[in-house]
Short mmCIF file of C-alpha atoms and ligand atoms in Angstrom, two decimals:
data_model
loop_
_atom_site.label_atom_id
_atom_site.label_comp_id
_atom_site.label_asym_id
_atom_site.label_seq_id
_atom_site.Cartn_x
_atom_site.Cartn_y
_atom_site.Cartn_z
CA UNK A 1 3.11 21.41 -14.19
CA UNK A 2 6.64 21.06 -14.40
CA UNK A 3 7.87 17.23 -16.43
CA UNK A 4 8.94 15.56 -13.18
CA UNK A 5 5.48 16.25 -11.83
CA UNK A 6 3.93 14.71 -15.15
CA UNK A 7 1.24 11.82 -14.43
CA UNK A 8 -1.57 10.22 -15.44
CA UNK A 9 -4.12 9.44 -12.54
CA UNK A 10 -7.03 7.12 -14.02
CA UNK A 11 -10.42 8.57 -13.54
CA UNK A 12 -11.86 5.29 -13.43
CA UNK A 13 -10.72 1.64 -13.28
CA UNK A 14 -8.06 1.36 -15.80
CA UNK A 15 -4.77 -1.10 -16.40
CA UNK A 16 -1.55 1.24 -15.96
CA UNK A 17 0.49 1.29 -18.97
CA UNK A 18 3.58 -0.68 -17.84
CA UNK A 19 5.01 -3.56 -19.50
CA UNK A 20 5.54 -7.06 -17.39
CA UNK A 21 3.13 -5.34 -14.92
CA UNK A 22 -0.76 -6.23 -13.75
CA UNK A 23 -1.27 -3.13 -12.13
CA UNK A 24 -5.20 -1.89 -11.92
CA UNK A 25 -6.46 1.49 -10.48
CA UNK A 26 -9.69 2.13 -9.13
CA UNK A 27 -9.65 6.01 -7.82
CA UNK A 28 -13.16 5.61 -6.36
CA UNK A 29 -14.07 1.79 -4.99
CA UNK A 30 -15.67 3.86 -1.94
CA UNK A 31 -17.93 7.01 -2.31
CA UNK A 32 -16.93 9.85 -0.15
CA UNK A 33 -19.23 9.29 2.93
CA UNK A 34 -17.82 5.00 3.07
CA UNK A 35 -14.43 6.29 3.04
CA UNK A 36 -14.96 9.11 5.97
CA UNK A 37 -16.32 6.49 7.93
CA UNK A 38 -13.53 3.93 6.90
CA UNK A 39 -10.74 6.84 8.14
CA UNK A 40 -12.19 7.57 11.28
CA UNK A 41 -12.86 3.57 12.36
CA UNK A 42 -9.23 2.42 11.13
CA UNK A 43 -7.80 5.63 12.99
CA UNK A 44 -9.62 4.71 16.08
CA UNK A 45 -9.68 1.11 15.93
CA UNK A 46 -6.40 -0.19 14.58
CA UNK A 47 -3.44 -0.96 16.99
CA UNK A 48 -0.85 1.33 15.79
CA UNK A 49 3.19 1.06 16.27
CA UNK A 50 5.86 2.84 16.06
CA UNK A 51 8.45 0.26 15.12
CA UNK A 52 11.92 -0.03 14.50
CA UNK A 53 14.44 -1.72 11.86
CA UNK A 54 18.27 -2.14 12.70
CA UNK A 55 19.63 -0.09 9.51
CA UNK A 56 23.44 0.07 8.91
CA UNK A 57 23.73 -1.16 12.95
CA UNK A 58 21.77 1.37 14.17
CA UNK A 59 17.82 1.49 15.36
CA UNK A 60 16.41 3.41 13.08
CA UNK A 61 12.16 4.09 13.56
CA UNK A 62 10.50 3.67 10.77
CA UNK A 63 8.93 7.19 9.11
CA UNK A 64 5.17 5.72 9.51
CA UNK A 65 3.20 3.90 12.65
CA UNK A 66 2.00 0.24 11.36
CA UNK A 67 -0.05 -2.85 12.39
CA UNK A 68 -0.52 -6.62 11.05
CA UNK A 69 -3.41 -8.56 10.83
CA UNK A 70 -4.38 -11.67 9.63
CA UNK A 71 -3.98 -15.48 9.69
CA UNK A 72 -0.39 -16.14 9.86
CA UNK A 73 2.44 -14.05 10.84
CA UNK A 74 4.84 -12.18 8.63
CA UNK A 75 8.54 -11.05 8.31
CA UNK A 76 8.93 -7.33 7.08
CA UNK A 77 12.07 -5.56 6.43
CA UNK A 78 13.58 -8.59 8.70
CA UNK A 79 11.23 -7.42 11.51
CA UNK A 80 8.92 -10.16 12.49
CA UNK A 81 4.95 -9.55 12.90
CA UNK A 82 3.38 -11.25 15.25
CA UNK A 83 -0.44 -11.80 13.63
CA UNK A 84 -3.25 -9.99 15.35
CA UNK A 85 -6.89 -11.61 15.30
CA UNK A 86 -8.51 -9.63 12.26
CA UNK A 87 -10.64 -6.69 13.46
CA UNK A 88 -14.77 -6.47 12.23
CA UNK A 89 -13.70 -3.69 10.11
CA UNK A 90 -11.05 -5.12 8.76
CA UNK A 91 -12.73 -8.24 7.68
CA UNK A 92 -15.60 -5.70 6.26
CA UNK A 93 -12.64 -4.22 3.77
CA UNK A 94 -11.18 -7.88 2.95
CA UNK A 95 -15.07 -8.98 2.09
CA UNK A 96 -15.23 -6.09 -0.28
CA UNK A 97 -11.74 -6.40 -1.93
CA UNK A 98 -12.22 -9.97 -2.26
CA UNK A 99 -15.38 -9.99 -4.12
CA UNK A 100 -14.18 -6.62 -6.49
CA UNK A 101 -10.51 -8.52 -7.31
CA UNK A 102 -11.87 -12.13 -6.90
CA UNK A 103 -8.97 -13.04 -5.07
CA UNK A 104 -8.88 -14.42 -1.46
CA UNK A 105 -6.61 -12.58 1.18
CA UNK A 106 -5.32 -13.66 4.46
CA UNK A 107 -3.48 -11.22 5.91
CA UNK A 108 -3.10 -7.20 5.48
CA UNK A 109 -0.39 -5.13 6.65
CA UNK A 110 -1.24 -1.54 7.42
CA UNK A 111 0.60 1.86 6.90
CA UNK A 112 -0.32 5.42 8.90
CA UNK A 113 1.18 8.12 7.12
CA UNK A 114 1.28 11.19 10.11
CA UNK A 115 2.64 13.85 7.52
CA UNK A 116 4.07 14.29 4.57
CA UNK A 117 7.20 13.51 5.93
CA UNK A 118 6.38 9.90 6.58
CA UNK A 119 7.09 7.70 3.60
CA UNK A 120 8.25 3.86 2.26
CA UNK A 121 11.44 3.82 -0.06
CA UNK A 122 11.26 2.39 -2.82
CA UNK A 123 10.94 -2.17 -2.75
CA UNK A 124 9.21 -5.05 -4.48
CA UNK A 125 7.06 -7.28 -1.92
CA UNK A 126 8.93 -10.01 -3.77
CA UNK A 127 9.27 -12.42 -0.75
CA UNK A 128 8.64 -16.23 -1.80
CA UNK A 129 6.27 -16.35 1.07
CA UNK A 130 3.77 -13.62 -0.44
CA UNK A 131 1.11 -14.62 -3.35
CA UNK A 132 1.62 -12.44 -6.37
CA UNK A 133 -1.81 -10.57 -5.58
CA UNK A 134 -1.75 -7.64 -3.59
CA UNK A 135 -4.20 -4.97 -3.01
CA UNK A 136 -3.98 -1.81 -1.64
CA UNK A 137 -6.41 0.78 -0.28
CA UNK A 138 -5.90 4.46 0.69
CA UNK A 139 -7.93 6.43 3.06
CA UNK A 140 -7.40 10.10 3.93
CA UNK A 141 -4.59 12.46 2.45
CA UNK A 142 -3.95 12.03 -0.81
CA UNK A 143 -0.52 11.28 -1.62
CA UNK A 144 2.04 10.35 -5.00
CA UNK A 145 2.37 7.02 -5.95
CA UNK A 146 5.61 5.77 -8.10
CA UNK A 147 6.78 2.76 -9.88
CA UNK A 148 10.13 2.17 -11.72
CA UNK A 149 11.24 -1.32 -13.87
CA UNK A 150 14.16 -2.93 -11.97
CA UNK A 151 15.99 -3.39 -14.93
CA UNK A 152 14.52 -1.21 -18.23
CA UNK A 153 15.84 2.22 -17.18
CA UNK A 154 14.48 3.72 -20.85
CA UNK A 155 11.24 3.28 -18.97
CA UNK A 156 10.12 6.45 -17.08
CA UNK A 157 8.76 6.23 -13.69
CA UNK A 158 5.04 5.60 -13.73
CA UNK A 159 3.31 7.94 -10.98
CA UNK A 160 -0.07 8.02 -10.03
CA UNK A 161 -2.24 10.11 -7.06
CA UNK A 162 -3.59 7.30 -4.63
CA UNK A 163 -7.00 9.05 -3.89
CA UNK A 164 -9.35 8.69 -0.56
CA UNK A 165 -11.14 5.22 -1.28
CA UNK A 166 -9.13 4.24 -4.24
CA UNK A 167 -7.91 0.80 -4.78
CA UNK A 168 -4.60 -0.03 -5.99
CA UNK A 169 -4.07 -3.91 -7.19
CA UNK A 170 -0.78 -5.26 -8.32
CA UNK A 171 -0.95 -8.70 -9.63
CA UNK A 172 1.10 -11.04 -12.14
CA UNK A 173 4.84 -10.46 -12.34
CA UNK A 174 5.00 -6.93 -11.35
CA UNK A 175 6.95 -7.09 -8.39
CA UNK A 176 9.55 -9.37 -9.90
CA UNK A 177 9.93 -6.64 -12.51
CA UNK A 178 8.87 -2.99 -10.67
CA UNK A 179 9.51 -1.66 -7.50
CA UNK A 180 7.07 1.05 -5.91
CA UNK A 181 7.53 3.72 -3.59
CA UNK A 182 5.90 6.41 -1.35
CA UNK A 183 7.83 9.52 -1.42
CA UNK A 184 8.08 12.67 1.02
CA UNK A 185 6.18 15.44 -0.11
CA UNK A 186 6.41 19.16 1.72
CA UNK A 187 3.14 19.96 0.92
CA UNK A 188 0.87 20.19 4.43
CA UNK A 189 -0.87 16.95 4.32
CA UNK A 190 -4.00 15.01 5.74
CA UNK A 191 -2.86 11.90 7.43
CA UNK A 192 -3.26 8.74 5.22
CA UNK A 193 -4.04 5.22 5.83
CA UNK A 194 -2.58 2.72 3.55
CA UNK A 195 -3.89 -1.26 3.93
CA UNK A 196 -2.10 -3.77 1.53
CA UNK A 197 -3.97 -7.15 1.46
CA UNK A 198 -1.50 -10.16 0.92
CA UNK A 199 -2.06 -13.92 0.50
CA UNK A 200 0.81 -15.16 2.99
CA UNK A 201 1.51 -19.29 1.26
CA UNK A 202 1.86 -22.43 2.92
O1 AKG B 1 1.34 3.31 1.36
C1 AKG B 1 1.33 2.79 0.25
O2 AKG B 1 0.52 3.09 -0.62
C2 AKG B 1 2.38 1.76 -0.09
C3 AKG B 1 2.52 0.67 0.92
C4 AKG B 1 3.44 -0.42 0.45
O3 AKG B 1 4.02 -0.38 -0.58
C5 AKG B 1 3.62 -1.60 1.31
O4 AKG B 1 3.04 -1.67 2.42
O5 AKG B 1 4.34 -2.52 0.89
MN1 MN B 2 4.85 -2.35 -1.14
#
């Protein structure tokens, strides 16, 4: 393994080593057979779009299909979400991620990664409108995972494997202080579902 590809994926729940960071992994919240099931129904189920951002005055689509549920609506990379009444299913995954983080969610915004070629760039979700709490669950391909402090750059990157059924939480000050990212990758890939569970305030 070559020193870029260095990382240390948690085995079980574990606190990742990062300083002015919450940041929790839990490779297996769902065994297997739950998270085959979880795939297919989100797959089938979820209202997926191709949307666009103006970047640089020009439409650009974004390199993954996406949906929004939840309570209230939401304003992502200055495109506005309109909110969708939550599907059973996805209720099922809030009920479950509420009573393993002990946190309350009202909204989740969801990723579908077709290939390795789709991706997210690297960002805080640092809005004022978002609680500090967010969690994140991965279904399907598995794919890299990196962090890197905003400011403290004799602090390597921090990656990590985001495994079918896994749960990712990010809590506390870490997005004032780390931004994340989903990179390319040219290996052939599964396609992956990402769902990031946010408390939208007031
Ligand atoms: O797909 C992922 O794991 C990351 C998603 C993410 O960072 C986001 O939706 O803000
Ligand atoms: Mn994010």
């Amino acid at each position: 393994m070559k020193a870029d590809e260095m990382e240390n994926t948690p085995t079980e729940t574990e606190k990742m080593p990062m300083p002015d960071a919450e940041v929790y992994y839990t490779p297996h919240l769902f065994t297997a057979a739950e998270s085959d099931l979880y795939l297919e129904r989100l797959t089938q189920e979820v209202d997926w779009q191709q949307e666009s951002i103006r970047l640089f005055g020009k439409q650009q689509q974004l390199p993954r299909l996406t949906a929004w549920y939840g309570d209230k609506g939401y304003t992502y990379s200055g495109l506005y979400n309109a909110p969708q009444p939550w599907l059973p299913v996805l209720l099922e995954l809030k009920e479950r991620v509420e009573r393993v983080t002990g946190h309350r969610y009202n909204s989740v915004l969801l990723n579908y990664y077709r290939h390795g070629q789709d991706s997210m760039g690297w960002h805080s979700d640092d809005e004022k409108s978002l609680g500090p709490g967010i969690a994140s669950l991965s279904f399907g391909g598995e794919r890299g995972f990196a962090f890197r402090h905003r400011r403290r750059k004799d602090l390597p990157p921090v990656k990590l494997t985001l495994r079918h059924g896994s749960l990712l939480l990010m809590q506390g000050a870490t997005q004032q202080h780390w931004q994340h990212q989903l990179p390319k990758t040219s290996r052939p890939i599964a396609p992956r579902i990402n769902l990031t569970f946010r408390t939208i305030l007031a």
